[in-house]
Every structure is written in structure tokens, then in C-alpha cells.
Coordinates of C-alpha atoms in Angstrom, one line a residue:
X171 CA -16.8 31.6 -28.1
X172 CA -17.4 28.4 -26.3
X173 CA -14.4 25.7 -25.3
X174 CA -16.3 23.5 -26.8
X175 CA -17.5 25.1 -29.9
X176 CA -13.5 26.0 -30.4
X177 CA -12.2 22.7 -30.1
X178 CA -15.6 20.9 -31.9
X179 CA -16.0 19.1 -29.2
X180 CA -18.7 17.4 -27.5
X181 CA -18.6 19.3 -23.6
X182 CA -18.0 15.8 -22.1
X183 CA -15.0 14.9 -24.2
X184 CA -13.3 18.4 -23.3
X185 CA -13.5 17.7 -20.0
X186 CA -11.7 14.4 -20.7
X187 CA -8.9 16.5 -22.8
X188 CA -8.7 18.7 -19.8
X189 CA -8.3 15.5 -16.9
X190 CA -5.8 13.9 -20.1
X191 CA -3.6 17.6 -19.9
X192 CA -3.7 17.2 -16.1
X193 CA -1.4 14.4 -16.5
X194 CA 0.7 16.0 -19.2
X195 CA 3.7 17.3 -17.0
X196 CA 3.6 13.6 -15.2
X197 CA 3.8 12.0 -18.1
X198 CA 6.5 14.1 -19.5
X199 CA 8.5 13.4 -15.7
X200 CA 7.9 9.9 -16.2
X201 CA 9.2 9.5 -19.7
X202 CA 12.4 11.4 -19.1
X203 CA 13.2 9.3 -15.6
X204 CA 12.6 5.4 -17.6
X205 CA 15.7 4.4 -16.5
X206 CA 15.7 6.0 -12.9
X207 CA 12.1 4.6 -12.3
X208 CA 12.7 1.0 -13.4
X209 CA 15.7 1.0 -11.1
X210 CA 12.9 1.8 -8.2
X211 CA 14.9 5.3 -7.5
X212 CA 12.6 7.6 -7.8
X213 CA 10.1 7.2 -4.3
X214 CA 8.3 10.2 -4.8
X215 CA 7.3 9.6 -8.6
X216 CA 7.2 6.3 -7.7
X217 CA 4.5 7.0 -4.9
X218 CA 2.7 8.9 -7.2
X219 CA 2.4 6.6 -9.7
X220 CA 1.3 4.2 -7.1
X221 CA -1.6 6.4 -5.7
X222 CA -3.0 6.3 -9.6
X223 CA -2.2 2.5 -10.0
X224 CA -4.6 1.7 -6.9
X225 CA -7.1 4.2 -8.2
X226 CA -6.9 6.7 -5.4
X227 CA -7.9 9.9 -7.6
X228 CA -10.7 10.9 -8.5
X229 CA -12.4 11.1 -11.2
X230 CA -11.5 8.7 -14.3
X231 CA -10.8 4.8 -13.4
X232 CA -11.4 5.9 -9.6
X233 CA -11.0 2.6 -7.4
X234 CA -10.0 0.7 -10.4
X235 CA -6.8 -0.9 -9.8
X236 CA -4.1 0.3 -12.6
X237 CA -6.6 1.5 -14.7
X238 CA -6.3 5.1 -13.6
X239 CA -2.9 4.9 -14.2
X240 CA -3.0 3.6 -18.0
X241 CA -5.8 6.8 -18.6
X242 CA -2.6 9.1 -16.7
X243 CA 0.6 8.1 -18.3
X244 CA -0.6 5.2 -21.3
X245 CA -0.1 1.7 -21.6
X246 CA 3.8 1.6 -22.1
X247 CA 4.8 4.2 -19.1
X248 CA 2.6 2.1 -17.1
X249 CA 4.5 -0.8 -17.1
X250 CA 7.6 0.8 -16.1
X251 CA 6.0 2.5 -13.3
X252 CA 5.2 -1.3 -12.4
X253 CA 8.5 -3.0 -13.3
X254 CA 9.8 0.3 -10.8
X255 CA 7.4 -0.7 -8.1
X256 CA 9.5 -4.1 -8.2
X257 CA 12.6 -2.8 -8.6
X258 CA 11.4 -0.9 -4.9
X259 CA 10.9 -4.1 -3.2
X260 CA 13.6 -6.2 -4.6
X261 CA 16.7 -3.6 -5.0
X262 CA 16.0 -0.2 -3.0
X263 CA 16.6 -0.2 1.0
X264 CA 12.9 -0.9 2.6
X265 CA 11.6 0.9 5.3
X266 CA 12.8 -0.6 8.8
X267 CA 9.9 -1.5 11.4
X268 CA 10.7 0.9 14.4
X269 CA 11.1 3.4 11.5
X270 CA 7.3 2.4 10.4
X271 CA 5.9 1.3 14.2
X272 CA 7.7 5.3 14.9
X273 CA 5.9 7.1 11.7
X274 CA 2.4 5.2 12.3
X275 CA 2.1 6.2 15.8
X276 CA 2.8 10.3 14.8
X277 CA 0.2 9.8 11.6
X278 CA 2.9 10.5 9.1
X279 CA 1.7 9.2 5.8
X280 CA 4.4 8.2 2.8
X281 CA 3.0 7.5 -0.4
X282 CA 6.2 5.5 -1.8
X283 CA 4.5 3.1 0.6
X284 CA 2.3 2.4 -2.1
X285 CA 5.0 1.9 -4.1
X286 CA 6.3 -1.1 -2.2
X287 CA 2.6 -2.3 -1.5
X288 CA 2.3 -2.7 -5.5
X289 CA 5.5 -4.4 -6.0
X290 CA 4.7 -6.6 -3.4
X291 CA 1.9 -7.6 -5.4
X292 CA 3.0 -8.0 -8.5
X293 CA 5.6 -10.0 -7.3
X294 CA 3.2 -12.5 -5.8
X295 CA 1.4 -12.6 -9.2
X296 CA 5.0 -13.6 -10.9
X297 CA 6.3 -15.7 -8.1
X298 CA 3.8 -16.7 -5.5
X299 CA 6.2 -16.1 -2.9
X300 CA 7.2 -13.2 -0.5
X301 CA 11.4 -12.0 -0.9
X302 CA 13.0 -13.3 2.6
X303 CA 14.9 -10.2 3.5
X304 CA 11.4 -8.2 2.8
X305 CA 8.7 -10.3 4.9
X306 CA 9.1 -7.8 8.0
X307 CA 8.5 -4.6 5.8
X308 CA 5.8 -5.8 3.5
X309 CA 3.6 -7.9 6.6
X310 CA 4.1 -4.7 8.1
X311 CA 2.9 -2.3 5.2
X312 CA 0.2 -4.4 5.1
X313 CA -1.3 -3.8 8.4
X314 CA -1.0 -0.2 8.0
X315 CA -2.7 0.3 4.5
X316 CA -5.2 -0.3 2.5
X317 CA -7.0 0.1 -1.4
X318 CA -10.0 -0.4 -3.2
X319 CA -11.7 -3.8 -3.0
X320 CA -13.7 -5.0 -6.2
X321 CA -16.8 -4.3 -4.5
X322 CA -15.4 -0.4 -4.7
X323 CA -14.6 -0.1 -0.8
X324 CA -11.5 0.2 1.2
X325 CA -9.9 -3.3 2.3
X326 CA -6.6 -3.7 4.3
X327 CA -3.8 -4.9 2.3
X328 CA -3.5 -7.6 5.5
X329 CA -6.3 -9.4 3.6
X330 CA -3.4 -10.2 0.7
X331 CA -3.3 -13.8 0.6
X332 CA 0.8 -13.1 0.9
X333 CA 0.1 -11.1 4.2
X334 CA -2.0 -14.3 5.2
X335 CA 0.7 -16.7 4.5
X336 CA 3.3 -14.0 6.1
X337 CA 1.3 -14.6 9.4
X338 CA 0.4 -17.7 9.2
X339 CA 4.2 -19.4 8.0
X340 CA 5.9 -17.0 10.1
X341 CA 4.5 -16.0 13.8
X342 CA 7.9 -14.8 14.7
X343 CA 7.7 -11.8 12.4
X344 CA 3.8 -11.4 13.0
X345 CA 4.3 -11.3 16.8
X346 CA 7.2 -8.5 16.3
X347 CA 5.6 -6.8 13.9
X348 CA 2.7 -6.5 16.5
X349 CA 4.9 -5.5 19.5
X350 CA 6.6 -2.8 17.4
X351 CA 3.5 -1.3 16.1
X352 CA 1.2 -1.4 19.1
X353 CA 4.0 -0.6 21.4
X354 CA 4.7 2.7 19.8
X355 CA 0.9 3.2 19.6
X356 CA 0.7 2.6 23.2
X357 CA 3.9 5.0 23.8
X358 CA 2.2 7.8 22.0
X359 CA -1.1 7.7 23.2
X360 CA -2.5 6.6 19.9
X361 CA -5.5 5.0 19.2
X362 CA -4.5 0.8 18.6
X363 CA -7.9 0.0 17.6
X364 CA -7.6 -0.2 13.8
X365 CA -4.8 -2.6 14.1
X366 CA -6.0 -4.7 16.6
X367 CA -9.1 -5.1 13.9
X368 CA -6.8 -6.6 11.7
X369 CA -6.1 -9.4 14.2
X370 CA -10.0 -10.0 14.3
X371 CA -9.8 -11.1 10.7
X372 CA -6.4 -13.7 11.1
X373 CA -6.4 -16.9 12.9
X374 CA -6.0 -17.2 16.6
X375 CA -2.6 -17.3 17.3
X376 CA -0.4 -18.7 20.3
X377 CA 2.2 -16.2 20.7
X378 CA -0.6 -12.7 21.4
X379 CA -0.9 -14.2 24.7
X380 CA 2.6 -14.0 25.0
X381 CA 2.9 -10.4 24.0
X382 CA -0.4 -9.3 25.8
X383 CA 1.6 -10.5 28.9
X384 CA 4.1 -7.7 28.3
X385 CA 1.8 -5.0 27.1
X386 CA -0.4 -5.3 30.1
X387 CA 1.0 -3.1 32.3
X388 CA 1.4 -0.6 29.9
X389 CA -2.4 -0.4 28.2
X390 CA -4.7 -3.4 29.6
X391 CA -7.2 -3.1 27.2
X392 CA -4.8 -3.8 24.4
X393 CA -3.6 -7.1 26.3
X394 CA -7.5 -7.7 26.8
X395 CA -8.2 -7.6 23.0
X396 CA -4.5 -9.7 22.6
X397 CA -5.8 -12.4 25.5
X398 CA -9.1 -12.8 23.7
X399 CA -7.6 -14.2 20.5
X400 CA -4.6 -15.5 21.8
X401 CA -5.5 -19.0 20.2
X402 CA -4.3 -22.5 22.2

């Protein structure tokens, strides 16, 4: 007998119960860690729950920001995945930049990234301001990653209005932000290019003339691209 015959199901809706049972162990991991998750201690359920709430699977709600999530663990469990994804940012210990500038340059990927990323965001919804003691971190999260635009296409998080204001208010932590990542680039033998693409979407900026001085010797095509938008 046929799955769908057995259940009296239509064969589209039996795939949706079988993408639904998918989720059914996550769901039961996220409803017996409430309290650990809303605290933000949980960065690999928390990165998980991330990668659905940016719409990074497949399938249902793909590219749809938090809908994928809502189809994987339902409305409530949602929401503390995103009060946890603030709890991240605002009460967990954030990733430090030679830590991220290090992991870039080797390719190492972590999703709980993500994780900060969203609470980043929602935080700007609530408050329209960036935490002080998180500016480094988060300006630099946002150069590294990226999600689904409305139009259904990858965009870098640097295009965040809160990354925009991050450079713009605060070219101290843009310029070290810079060094750190493309200096470790540079040391590894990485290719820069992808970051220095993000500076071809901000403002010109007085202080990349600065730095390209001090990354000539080391890669003069870097200080090239750096010189050419090194603003007045």
C-alpha cells in the first residue's frame, strides 16, 4: 500500500508531514533547553536555529527570513530562539577580532555566528542602536557574512544600516577591524578580495590611506585597492 493511500493523504501534503518530522527531534531539543536558550547558552542550537531563521535550508520558507524557522519549531519556540539570539549578543562572551581575523583567514565557518548576526538585528529593530562593548564583534561579523536579500539573493550583512552607522560614527573600529582582517588574509595567503568588495560599497574613508601605508610592503595590491578609496 501506498504512503499516501495509508495516511489519506494528498502525495504533496505527505511530503510536508515528512519535512514537519524532520524537525521533530529539534523541536523536542529546543523545548527541553527554554531556559538554557533564552539565556543565549546554547551556541550550537543556537546556530542552528539561526541557519533556519535566515532561511538557509532548503526547501520550505527557503530565503525567507524567520519564516523557515516558524515551519521548523512553531510560532512560540521561535521566539525564544530569538529572545536567545539576544541574550548572545548582550550576555554571552562575543567572539574577539584576532580570534575572527585568525578563523576567516583558515576558512573555518561557525554557525553560532549567525546567532549573534540575528541578535544584532533584532536589537536594532528594538533599540536602533548598536551595544558599546559589541561594536568591534558585530562590524566585524558583518563583513564576514551574509543572508538572503528580499530580492532572494545573497547580500553582505555590511549592508545593515547598523554596520553603516558602525563605520561611518566609528572609523577607529572600521580601520581595526580592517587591519585585523586583511592582515591575517595577507599572512595566510588568502584571497582579500571579497572584503575589500565590501569597502567598494561604504563611503571613502580618510584613515585606508593610512592603513594601506602599512600593508604595502606586505601585499601592494591590497594597499592599491585601500589608496584608491582612501577618501580626502
Amino acid at each position: 500500500m501506498q504512503l499516501p493511500a495509508l495516511f489519506g493523504m494528498h502525495p504533496h501534503n505527505v511530503l510536508r508531514w515528512n519535512v514537519m518530522d524532520r524537525f521533530a527531534k529539534l523541536r523536542e531539543a529546543v523545548a527541553a533547553s527554554v531556559a538554557e536558550i533564552e539565556r543565549g547558552e546554547k551556541p550550537r542550537m543556537l546556530g542552528t536555529l539561526a541557519n533556519l531563521y535566515f532561511g538557509f535550508n532548503p526547501g520550505e520558507y527557503a530565503h525567507e527570513l524567520r519564516e523557515q524557522l516558524c515551519f521548523a519549531v512553531g510560532d512560540e519556540l521561535t521566539a525564544v530562539a530569538e529572545r536567545g539570539f539576544v541574550a548572545m549578543l548582550l550576555g554571552q562572551p562575543l567572539p574577539l577580532l584576532a580570534d575572527l581575523a585568525r578563523m576567516n583567514a583558515a576558512n573555518e565557518y561557525h554557525p553560532h555566528w549567525y546567532a549573534i548576526l540575528a541578535g544584532m538585528d533584532l536589537y536594532w529593530e528594538r533599540e536602533r542602536s548598536v551595544p558599546e562593548y559589541a561594536i568591534e564583534a558585530v562590524f566585524a561579523l558583518s563583513l564576514l557574512l551574509s543572508t538572503w536579500d528580499e530580492q532572494g539573493g545573497l547580500a553582505p550583512a555590511s549592508r545593515r544600516e547598523w554596520s553603516v552607522l558602525i563605520y561611518t560614527l566609528h572609523p577607529d573600529v572600521a580601520e581595526r577591524v580592517y587591519e585585523a582582517l586583511l592582515g591575517e588574509l595577507i599572512g595566510a595567503g588568502a584571497d582579500a578580495l571579497g572584503l575589500l568588495r565590501r569597502l567598494k560599497e561604504s563611503p571613502a574613508a580618510a584613515w585606508r590611506g593610512a592603513l594601506a601605508g602599512r600593508l604595502r610592503s606586505e601585499d601592494p595590491d591590497t594597499a592599491d585597492l585601500l589608496e584608491e578609496f582612501r577618501g580626502v
